[in-house]
PDB file of C-alpha atoms in Angstrom:
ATOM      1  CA  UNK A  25     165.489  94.989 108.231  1.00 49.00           C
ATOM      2  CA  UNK A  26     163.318  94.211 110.747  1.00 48.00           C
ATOM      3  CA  UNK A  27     160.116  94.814 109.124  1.00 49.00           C
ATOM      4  CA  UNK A  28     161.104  92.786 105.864  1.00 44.00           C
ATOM      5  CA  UNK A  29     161.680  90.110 108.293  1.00 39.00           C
ATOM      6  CA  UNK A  30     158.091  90.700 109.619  1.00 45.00           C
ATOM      7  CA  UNK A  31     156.744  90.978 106.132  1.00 44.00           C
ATOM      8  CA  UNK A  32     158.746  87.833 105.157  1.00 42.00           C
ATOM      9  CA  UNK A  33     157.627  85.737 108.157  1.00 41.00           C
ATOM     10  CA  UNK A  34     153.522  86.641 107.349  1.00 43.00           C
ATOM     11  CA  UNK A  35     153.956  85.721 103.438  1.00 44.00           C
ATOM     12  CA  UNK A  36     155.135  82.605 104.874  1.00 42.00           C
ATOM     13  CA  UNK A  37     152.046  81.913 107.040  1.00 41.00           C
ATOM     14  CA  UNK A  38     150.188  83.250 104.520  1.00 42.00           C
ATOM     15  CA  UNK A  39     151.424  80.229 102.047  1.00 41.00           C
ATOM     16  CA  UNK A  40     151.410  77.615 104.402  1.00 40.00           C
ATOM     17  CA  UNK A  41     147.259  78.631 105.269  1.00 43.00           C
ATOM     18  CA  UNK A  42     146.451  78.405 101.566  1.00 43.00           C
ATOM     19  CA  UNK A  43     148.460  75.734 100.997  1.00 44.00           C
ATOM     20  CA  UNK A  44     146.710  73.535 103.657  1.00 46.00           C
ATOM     21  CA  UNK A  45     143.100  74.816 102.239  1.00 48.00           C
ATOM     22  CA  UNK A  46     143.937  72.826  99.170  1.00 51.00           C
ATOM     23  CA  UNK A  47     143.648  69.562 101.366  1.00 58.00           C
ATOM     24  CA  UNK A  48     140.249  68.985 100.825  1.00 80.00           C
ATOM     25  CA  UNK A  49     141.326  67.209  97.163  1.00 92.00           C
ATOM     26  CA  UNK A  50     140.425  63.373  97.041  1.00 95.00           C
ATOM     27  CA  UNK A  51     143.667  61.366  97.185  1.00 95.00           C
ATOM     28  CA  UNK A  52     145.128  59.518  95.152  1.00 95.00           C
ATOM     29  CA  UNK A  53     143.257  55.901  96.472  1.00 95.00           C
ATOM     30  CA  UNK A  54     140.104  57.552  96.536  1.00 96.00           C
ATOM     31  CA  UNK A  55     140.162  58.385  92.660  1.00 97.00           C
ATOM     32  CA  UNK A  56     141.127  54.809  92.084  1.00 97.00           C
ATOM     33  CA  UNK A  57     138.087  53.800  94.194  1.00 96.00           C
ATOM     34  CA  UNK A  58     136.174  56.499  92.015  1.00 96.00           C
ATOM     35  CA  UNK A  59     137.644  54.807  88.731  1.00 97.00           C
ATOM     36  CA  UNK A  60     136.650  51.399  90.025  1.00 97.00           C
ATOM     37  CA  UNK A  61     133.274  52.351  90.791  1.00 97.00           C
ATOM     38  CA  UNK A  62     132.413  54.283  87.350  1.00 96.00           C
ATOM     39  CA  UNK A  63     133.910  51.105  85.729  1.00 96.00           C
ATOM     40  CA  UNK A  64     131.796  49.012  87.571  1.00 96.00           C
ATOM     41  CA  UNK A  65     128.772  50.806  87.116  1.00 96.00           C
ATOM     42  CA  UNK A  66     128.987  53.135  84.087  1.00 96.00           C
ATOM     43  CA  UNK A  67     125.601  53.815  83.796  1.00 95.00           C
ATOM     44  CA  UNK A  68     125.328  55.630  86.779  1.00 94.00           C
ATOM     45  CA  UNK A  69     128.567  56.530  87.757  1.00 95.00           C
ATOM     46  CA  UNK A  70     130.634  56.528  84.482  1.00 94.00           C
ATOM     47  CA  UNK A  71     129.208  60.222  83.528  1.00 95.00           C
ATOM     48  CA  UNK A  72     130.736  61.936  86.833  1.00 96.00           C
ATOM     49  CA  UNK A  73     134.608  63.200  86.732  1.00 96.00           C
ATOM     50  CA  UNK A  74     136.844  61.350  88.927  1.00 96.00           C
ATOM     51  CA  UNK A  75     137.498  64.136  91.115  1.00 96.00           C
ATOM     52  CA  UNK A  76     133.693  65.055  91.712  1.00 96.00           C
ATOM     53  CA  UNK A  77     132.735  61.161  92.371  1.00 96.00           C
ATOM     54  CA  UNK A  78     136.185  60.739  94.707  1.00 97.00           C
ATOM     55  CA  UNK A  79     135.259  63.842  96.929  1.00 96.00           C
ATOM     56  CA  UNK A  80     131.828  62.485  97.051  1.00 95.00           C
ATOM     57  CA  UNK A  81     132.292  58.783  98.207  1.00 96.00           C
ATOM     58  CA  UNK A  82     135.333  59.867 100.191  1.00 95.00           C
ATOM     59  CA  UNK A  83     136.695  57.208 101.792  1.00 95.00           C
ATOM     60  CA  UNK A  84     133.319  55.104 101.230  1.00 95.00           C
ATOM     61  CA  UNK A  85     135.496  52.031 100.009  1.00 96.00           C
ATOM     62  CA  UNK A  86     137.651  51.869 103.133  1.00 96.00           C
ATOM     63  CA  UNK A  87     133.906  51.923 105.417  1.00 96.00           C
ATOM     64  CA  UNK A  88     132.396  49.456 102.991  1.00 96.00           C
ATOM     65  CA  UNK A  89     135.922  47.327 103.830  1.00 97.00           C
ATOM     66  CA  UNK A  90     135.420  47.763 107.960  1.00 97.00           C
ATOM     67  CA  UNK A  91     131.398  46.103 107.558  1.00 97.00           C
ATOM     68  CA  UNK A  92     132.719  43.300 104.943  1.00 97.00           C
ATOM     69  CA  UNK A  93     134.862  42.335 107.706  1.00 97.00           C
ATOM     70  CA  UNK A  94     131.971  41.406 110.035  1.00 96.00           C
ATOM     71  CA  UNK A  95     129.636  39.949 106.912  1.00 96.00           C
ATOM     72  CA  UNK A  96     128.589  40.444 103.518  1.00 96.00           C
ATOM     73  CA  UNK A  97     125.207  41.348 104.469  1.00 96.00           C
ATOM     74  CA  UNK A  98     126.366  44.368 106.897  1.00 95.00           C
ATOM     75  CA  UNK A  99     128.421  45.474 103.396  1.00 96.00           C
ATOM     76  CA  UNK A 100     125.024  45.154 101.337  1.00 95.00           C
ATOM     77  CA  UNK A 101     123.259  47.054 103.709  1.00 95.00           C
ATOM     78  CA  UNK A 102     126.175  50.004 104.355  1.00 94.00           C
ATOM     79  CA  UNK A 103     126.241  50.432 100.496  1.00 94.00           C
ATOM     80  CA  UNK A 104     122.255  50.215  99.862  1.00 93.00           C
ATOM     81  CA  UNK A 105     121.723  53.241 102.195  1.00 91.00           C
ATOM     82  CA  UNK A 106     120.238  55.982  99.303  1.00 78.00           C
ATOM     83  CA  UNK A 107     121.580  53.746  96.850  1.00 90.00           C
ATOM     84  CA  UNK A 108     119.966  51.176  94.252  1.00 93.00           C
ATOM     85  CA  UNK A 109     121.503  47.233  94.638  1.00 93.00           C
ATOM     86  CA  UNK A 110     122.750  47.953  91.370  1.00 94.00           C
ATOM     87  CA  UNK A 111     124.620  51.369  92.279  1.00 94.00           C
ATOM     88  CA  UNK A 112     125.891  49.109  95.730  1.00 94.00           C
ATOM     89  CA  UNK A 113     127.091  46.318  94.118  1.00 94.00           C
ATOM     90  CA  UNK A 114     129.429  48.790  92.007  1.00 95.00           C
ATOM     91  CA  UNK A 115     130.363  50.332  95.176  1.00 95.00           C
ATOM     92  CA  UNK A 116     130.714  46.621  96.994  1.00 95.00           C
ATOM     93  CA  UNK A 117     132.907  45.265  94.065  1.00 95.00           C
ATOM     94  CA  UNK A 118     135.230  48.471  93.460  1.00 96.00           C
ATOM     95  CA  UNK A 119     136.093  48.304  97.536  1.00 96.00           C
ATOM     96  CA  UNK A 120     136.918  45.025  97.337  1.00 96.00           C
ATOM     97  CA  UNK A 121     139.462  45.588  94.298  1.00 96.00           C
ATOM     98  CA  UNK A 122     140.702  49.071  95.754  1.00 97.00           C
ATOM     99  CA  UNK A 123     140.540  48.882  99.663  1.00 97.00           C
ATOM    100  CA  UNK A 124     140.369  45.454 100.982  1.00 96.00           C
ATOM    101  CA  UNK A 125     141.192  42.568  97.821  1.00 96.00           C
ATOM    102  CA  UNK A 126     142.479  40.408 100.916  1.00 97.00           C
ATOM    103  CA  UNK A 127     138.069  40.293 102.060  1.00 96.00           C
ATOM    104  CA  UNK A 128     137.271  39.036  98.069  1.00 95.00           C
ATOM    105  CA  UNK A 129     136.561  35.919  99.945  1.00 95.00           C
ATOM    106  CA  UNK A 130     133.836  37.220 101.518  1.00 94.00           C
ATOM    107  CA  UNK A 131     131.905  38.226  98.582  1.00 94.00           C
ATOM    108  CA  UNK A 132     128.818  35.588  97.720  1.00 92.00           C
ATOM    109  CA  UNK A 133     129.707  33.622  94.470  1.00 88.00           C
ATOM    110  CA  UNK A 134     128.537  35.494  91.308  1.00 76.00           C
TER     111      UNK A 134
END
């Protein structure tokens, strides 16, 4: 009895460990953000699955959100790091509609 209680406990553990590896999935804002982004620049993002693109910007939108509050320009200049201005724009634009529509007032007039 003992033992199976043992056995029981560990297979428990054992669940609760694999479950929390499975964490590392983008959530469910961060594939919006990834939708908004590949719809906002499809060239160059619209080829890359919404999973891939959300685990790679992360929470990118919410940090592009956090400079837009101080200015535009420290926005630009988060999102241009490795990036094109066409690729940061996308990535400007799809925060602002995800993360932070509340800062759309911020953005210069197109």
């Amino acid at each position: 009895m003992r033992r199976a209680f043992t056995t029981a406990a560990a297979a428990a553990v054992a669940a609760l460990i694999l479950a929390g590896c499975g964490s590392d999935a983008p959530s469910a804002k961060q594939k919006e953000y990834a939708d908004a982004v590949a719809a906002a620049d499809p060239d160059d993002f619209g080829d890359i699955a919404t999973n891939d693109l959300a685990s790679t910007l992360g929470d990118e939108g919410q940090q592009i959100c956090d400079q837009l509050k101080i200015s535009f320009a420290d926005a630009a200049a988060y999102a241009k790091l490795a990036r094109s201005q066409k690729e940061a724009s996308a990535l400007i634009a799809a925060a602002v509609v995800v993360d932070c529509p509340n800062l759309k007032s911020k953005l210069p007039p197109s």
